[in-house]
GROMACS .gro file of C-alpha atoms in nm:
model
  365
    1UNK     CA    1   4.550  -1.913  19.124
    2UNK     CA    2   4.507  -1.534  19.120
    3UNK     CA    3   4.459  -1.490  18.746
    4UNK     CA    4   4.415  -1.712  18.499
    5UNK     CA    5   4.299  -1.531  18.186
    6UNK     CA    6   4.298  -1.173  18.102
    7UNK     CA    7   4.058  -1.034  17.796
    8UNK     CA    8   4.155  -0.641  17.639
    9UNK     CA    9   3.928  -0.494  17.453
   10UNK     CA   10   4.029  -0.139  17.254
   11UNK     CA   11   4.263  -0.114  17.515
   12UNK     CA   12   4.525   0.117  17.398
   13UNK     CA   13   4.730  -0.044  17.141
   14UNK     CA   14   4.506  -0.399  17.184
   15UNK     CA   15   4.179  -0.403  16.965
   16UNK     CA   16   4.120  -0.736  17.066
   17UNK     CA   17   4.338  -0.955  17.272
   18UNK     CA   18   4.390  -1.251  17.484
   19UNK     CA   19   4.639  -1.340  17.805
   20UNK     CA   20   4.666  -1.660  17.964
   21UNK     CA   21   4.870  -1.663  18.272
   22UNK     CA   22   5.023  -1.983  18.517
   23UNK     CA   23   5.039  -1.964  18.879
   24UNK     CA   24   5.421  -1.877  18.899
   25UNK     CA   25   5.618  -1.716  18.668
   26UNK     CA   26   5.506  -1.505  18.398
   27UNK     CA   27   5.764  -1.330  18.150
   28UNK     CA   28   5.634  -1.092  17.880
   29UNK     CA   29   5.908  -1.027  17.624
   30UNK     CA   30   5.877  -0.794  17.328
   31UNK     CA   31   6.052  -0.465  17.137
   32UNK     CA   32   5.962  -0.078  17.281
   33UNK     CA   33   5.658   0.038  17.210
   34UNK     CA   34   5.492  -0.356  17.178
   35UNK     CA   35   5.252  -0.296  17.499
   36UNK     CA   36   5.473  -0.513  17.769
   37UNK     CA   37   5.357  -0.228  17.996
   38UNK     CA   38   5.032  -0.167  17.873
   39UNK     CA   39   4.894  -0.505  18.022
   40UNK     CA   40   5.028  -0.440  18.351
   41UNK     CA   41   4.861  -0.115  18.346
   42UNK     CA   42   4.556  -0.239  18.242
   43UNK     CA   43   4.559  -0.541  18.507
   44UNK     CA   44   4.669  -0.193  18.767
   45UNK     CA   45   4.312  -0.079  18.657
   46UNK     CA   46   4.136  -0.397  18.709
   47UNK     CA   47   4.228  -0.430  19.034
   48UNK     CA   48   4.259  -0.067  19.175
   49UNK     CA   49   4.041   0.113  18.909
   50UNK     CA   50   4.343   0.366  18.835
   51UNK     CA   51   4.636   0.357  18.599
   52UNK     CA   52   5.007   0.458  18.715
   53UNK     CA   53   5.074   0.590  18.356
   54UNK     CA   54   4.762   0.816  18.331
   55UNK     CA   55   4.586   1.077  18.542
   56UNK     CA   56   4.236   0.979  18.368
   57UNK     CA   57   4.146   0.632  18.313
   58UNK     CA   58   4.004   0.705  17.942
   59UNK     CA   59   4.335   0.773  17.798
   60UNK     CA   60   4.351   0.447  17.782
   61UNK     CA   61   4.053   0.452  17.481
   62UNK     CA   62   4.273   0.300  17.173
   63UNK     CA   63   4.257   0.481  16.847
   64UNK     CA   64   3.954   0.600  16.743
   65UNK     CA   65   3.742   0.395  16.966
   66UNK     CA   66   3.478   0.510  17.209
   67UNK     CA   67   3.548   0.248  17.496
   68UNK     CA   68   3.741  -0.041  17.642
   69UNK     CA   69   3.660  -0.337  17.835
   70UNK     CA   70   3.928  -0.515  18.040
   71UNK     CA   71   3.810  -0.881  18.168
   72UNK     CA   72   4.000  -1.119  18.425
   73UNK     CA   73   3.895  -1.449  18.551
   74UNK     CA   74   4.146  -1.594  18.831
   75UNK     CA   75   4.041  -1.750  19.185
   76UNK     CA   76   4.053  -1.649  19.558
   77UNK     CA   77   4.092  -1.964  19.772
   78UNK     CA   78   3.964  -2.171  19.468
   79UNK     CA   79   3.696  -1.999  19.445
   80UNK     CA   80   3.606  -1.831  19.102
   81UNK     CA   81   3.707  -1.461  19.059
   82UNK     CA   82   3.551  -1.267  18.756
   83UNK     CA   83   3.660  -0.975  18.709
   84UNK     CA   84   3.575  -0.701  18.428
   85UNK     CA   85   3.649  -0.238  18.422
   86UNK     CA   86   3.481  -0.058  18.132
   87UNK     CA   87   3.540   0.269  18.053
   88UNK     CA   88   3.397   0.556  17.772
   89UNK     CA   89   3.474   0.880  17.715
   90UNK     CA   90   3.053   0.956  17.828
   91UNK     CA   91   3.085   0.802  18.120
   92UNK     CA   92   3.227   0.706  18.442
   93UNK     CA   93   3.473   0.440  18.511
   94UNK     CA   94   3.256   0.105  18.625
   95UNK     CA   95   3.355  -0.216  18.781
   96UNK     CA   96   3.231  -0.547  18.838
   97UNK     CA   97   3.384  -0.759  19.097
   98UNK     CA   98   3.239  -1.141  19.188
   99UNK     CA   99   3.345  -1.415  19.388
  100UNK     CA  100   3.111  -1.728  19.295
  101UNK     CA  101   2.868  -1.481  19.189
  102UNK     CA  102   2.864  -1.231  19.500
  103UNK     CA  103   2.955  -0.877  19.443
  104UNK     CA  104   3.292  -0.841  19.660
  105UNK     CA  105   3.497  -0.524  19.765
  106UNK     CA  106   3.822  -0.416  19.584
  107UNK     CA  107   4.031  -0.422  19.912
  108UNK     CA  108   3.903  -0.853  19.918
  109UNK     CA  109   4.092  -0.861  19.594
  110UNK     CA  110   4.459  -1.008  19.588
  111UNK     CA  111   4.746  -0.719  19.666
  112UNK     CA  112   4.897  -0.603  19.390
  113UNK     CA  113   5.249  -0.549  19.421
  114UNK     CA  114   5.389  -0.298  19.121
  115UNK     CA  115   5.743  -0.229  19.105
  116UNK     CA  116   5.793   0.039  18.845
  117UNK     CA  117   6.088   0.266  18.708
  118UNK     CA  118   6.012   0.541  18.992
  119UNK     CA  119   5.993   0.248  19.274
  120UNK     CA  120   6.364   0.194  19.139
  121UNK     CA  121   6.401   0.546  19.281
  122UNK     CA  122   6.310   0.451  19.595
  123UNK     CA  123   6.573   0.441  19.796
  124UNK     CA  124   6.816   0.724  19.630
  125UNK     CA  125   6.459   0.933  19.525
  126UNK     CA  126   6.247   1.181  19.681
  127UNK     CA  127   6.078   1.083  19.998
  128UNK     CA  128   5.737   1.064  19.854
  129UNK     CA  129   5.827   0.759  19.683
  130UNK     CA  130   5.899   0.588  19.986
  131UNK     CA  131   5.605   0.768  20.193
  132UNK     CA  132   5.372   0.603  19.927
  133UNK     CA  133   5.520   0.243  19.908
  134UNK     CA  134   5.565   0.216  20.294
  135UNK     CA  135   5.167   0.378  20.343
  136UNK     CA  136   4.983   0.119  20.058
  137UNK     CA  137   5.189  -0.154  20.218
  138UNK     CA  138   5.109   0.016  20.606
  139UNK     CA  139   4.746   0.071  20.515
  140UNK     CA  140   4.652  -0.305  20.334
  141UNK     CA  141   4.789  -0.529  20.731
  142UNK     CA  142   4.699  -0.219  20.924
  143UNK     CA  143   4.401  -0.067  20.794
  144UNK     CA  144   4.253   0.094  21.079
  145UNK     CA  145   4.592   0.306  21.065
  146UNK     CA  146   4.465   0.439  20.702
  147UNK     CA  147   4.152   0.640  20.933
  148UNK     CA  148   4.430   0.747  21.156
  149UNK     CA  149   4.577   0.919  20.831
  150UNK     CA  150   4.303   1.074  20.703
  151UNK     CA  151   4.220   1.235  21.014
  152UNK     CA  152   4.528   1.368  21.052
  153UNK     CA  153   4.505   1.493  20.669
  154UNK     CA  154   4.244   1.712  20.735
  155UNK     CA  155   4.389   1.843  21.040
  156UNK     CA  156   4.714   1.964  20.815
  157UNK     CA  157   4.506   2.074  20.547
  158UNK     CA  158   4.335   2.344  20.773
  159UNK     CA  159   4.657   2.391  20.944
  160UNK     CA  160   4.770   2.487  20.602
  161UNK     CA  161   4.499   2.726  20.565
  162UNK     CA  162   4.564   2.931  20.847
  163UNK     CA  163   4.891   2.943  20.725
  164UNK     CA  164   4.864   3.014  20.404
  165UNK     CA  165   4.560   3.284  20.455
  166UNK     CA  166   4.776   3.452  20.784
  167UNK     CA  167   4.404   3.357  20.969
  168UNK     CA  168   4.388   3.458  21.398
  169UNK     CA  169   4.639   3.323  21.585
  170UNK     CA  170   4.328   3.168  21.768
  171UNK     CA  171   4.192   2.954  21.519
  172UNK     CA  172   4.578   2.856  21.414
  173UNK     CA  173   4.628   2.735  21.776
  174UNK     CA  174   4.364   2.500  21.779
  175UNK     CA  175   4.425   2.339  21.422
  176UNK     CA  176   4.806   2.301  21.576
  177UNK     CA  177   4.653   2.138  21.922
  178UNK     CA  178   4.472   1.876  21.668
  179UNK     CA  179   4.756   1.846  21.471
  180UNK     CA  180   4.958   1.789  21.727
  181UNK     CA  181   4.718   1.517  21.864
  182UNK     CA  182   4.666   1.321  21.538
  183UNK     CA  183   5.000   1.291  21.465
  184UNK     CA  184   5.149   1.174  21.756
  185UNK     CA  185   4.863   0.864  21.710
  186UNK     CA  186   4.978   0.855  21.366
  187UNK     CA  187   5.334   0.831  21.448
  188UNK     CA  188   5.313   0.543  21.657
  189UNK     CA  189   5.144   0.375  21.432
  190UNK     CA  190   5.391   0.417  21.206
  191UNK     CA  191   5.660   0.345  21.380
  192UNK     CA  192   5.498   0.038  21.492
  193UNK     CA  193   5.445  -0.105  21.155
  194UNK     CA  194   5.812   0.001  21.065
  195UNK     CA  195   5.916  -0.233  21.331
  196UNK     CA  196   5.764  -0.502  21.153
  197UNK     CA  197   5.853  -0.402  20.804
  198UNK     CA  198   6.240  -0.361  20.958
  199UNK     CA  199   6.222  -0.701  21.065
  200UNK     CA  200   6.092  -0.908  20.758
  201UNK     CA  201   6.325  -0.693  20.503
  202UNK     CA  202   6.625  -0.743  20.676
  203UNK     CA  203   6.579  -1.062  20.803
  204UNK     CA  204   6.510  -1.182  20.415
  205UNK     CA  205   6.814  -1.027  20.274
  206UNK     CA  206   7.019  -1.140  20.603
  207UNK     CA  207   6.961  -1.498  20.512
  208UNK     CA  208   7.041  -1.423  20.126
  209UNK     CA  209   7.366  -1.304  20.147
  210UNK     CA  210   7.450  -1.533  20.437
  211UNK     CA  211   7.404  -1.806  20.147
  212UNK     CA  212   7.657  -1.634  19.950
  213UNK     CA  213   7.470  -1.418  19.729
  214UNK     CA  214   7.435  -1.045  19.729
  215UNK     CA  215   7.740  -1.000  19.972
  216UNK     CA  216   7.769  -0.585  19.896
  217UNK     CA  217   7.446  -0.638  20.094
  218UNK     CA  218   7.641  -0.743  20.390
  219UNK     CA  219   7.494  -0.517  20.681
  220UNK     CA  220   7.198  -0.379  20.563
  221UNK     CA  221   7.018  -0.214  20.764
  222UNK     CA  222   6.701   0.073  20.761
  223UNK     CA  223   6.631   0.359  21.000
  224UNK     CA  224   6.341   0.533  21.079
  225UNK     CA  225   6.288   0.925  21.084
  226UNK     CA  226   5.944   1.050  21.221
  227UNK     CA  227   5.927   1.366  21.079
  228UNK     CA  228   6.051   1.615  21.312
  229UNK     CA  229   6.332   1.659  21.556
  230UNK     CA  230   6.409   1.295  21.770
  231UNK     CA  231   6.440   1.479  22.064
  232UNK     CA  232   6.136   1.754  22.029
  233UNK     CA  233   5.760   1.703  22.159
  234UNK     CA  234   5.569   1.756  21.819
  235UNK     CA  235   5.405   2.043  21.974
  236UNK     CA  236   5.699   2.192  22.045
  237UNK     CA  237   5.825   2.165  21.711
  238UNK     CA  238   5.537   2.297  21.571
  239UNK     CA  239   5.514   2.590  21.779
  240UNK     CA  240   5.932   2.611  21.697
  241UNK     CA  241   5.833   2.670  21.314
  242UNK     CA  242   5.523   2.870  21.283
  243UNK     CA  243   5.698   3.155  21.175
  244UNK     CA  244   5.917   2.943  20.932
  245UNK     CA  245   5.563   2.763  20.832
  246UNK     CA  246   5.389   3.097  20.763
  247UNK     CA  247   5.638   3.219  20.535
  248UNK     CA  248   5.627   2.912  20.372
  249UNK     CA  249   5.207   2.822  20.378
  250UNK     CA  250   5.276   2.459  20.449
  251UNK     CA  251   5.327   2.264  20.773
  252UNK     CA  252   5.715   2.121  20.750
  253UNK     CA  253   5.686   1.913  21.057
  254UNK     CA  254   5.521   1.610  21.146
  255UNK     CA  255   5.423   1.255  21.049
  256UNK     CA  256   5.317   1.305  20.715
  257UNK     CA  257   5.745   1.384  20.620
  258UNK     CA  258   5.804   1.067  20.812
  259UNK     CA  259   6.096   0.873  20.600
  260UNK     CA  260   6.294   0.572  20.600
  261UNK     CA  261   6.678   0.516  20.470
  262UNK     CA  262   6.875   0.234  20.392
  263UNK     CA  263   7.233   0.169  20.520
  264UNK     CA  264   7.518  -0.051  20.425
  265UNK     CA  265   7.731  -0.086  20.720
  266UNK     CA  266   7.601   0.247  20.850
  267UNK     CA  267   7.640   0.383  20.538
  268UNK     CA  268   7.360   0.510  20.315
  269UNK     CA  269   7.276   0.303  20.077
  270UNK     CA  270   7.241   0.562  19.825
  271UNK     CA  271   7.566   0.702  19.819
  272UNK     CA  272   7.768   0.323  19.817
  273UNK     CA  273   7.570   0.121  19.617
  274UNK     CA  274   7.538   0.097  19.246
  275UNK     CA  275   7.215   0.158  19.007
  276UNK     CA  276   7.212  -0.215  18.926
  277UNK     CA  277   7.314  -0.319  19.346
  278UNK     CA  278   7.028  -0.052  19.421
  279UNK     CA  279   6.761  -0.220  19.165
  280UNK     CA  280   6.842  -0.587  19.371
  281UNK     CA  281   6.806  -0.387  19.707
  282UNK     CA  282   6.487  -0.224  19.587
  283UNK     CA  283   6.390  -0.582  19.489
  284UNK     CA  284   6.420  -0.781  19.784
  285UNK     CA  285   6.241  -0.575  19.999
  286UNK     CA  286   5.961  -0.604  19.725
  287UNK     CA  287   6.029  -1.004  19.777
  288UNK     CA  288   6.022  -0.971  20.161
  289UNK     CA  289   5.670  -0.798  20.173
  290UNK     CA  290   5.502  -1.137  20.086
  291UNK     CA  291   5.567  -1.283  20.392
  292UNK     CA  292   5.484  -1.015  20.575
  293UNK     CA  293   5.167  -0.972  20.436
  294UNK     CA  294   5.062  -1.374  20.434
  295UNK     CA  295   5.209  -1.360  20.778
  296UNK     CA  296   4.992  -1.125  20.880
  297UNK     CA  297   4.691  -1.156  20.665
  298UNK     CA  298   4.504  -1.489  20.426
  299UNK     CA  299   4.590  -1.290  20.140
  300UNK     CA  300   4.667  -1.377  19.774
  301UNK     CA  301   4.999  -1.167  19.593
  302UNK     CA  302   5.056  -1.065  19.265
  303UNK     CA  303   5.405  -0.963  19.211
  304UNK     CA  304   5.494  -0.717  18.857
  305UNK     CA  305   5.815  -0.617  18.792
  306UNK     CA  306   5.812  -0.405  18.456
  307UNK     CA  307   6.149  -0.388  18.275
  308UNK     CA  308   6.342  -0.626  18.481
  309UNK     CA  309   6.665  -0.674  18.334
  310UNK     CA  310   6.738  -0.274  18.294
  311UNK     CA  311   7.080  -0.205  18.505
  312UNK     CA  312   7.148  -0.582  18.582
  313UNK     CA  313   7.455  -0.748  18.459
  314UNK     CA  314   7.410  -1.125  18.402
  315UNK     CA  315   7.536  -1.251  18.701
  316UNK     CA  316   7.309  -1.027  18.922
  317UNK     CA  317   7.028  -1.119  18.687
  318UNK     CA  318   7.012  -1.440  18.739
  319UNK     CA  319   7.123  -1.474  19.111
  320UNK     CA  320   6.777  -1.224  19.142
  321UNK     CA  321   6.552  -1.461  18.924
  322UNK     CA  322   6.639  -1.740  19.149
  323UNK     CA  323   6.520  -1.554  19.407
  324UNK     CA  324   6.224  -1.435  19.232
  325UNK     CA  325   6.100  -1.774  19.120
  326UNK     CA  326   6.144  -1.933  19.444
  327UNK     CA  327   5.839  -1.663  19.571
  328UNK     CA  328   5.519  -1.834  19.664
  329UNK     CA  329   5.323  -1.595  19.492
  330UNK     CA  330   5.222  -1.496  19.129
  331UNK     CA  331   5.458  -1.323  18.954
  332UNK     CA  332   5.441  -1.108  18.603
  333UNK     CA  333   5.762  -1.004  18.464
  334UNK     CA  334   5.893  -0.798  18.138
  335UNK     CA  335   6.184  -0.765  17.961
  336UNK     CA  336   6.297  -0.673  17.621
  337UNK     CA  337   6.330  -0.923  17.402
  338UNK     CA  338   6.673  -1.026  17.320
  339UNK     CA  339   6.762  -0.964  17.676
  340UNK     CA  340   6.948  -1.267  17.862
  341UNK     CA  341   6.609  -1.254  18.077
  342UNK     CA  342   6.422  -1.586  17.898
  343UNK     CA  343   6.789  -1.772  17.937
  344UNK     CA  344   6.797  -1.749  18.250
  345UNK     CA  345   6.443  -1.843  18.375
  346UNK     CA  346   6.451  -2.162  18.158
  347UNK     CA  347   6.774  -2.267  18.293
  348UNK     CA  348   6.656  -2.204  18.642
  349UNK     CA  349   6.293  -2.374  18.602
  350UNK     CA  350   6.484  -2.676  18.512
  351UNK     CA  351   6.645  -2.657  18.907
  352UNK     CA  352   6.308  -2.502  19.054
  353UNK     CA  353   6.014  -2.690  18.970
  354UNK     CA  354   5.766  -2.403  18.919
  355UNK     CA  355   5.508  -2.285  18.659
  356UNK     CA  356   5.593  -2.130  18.368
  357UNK     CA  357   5.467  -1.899  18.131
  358UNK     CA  358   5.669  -1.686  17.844
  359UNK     CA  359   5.458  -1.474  17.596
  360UNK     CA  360   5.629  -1.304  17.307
  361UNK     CA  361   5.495  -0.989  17.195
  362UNK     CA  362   5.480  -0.877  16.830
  363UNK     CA  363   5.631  -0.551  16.717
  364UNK     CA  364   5.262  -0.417  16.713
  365UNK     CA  365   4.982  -0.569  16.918
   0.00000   0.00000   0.00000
């Protein structure tokens, strides 16, 4: 299985402490403030060397300490995974990655799948949030369309300088021509992995609610928006807004503003669903990534969902644990404990035959 065992060492509020996972489903209960997010982060830095709570890694030092050492051991197509991240306040973040004792790249590593408080955001948020999700997801199956991306990155950055510095209208013409050039590539390769992303979400929650749950999900749908005008040439678009795009020192138009929105019906999501009916939307398309990515690549999933029973009533969570345990993946869950969470998983396990593991966090670690 992906992980087995995970070892934190003056990590944050843990001075010492160990985490044994199963293969399934993995709930961590515990009060506020008793580190239920803390080992998700720390497993986030084991496997992508960054943390989604911190902009430097060290933060993560606990107390007075000058270091911490995260360990994992897990497997990749049985084979044995060891994993280990240290980090001091002296020195650089370093890794250690090996499969059967050869060193191995991060992106050979399972994908991590981290739904957060902001992903909750995603579909009635800013458009970053989405632009980031859909990207990681774009960039792990397609990840020749990640070069694509950067190309066209440094095409807008310089753009943005002319812009920004009011340089020749020369030298602004030929950053536009590139572009112009990169992002039409880019573009279809977006739009081309949308297609596929369109399909598996909404054929996943299609067959869901035509079982009888999740039927304010009747007629969900997603459309695409590329980042400037449907019925513009991007050239001409940007030639349209140079004025507008001086004034401002940005470029407004193009692939990188490329967005997605949910409908109900033809009607945005956003604006007819509620918080809780948005979190179970958000969630299934989290659920329908995994077989899109072990359709379209041998890869191993870990699935963490911090804080799941925030904005769910008890019908809703339950009818979304089924769903969640039924996954063929790995999955790490929290909760606070007291919540109807535990309840419901140990009714359901006794339907599902699946693995099982609930871990009970003290007050303080």
């Amino acid at each position: 299985m992906p992980l087995q065992r995970l070892h934190l060492k003056n990590f944050r509020l843990f001075q010492d402490k160990i985490f044994n996972f199963s293969p399934g489903t993995n709930l961590i209960l515990g009060t506020n403030g008793s580190g239920k997010t803390t080992i998700l982060e720390s497993l986030n830095i084991l496997l992508t060397g960054s943390s989604f709570r911190a902009k430097e890694t060290k933060e993560c030092i606990g107390g007075d300490k000058e270091f911490y050492n995260i360990l994992g051991k897990g497997t990749i197509r049985d084979q044995n995974l060891l994993l280990s991240v240290e980090n001091s306040f002296n020195k650089r973040l370093k890794s250690s990655r090996k499969l059967q004792d050869s060193s191995i790249k991060k992106e050979e590593l399972f994908f991590l799948q981290l739904v957060l408080a902001k992903n909750l955001k995603m579909i009635d948020g800013e458009p970053e949030i989405r632009r980031e999700y859909f990207n990681e997801l774009m960039f792990h199956v397609k990840p020749q369309t990640k070069t694509t991306f950067n190309r066209y990155q440094k095409a807008i950055k310089q753009r943005n300088r002319c812009l920004k510095n009011n340089l020749s209208k020369d030298e602004l013409s030929i950053w536009s021509k590139e572009v112009s050039s990169l992002g039409l590539d880019l573009s279809i390769e977006q739009y081309n992995f949308f297609k596929i992303f369109k399909k598996y979400s909404k054929d996943f929650i299609d067959e869901i609610v035509s079982q009888g749950s999740f039927v304010f999900l009747e007629g969900a749908d997603v459309t695409f928006s590329k980042g400037w005008e449907r019925s513009k040439k991007l050239d001409q678009s940007l030639s349209e807004c140079i004025d507008k795009d001086t004034a401002l020192g940005y470029t407004s138009k193009g692939p990188h503003r490329m967005d997605f929105t949910f409908n109900i019906k033809n009607k945005k999501a956003s604006s007819n669903l509620s918080r809780g009916q948005l979190k179970i939307l958000i969630l299934l398309v989290f659920l329908s990534n995994s077989s899109l990515l072990t359709d379209s690549l041998e890869t191993e999933i870990i699935l963490m969902i911090d804080d799941l029973g925030s904005e769910l009533d008890s019908k809703n969570l339950t009818s979304i644990l089924k769903e969640i345990v039924k996954a063929d993946n790995q999955i790490i869950l929290t909760g606070i404990k007291g919540d109807e969470i535990h309840d419901s998983i140990k009714k359901l396990i006794n339907f599902t035959p699946v693995s099982y593991t609930h871990l009970t966090l003290p007050t303080k670690a």
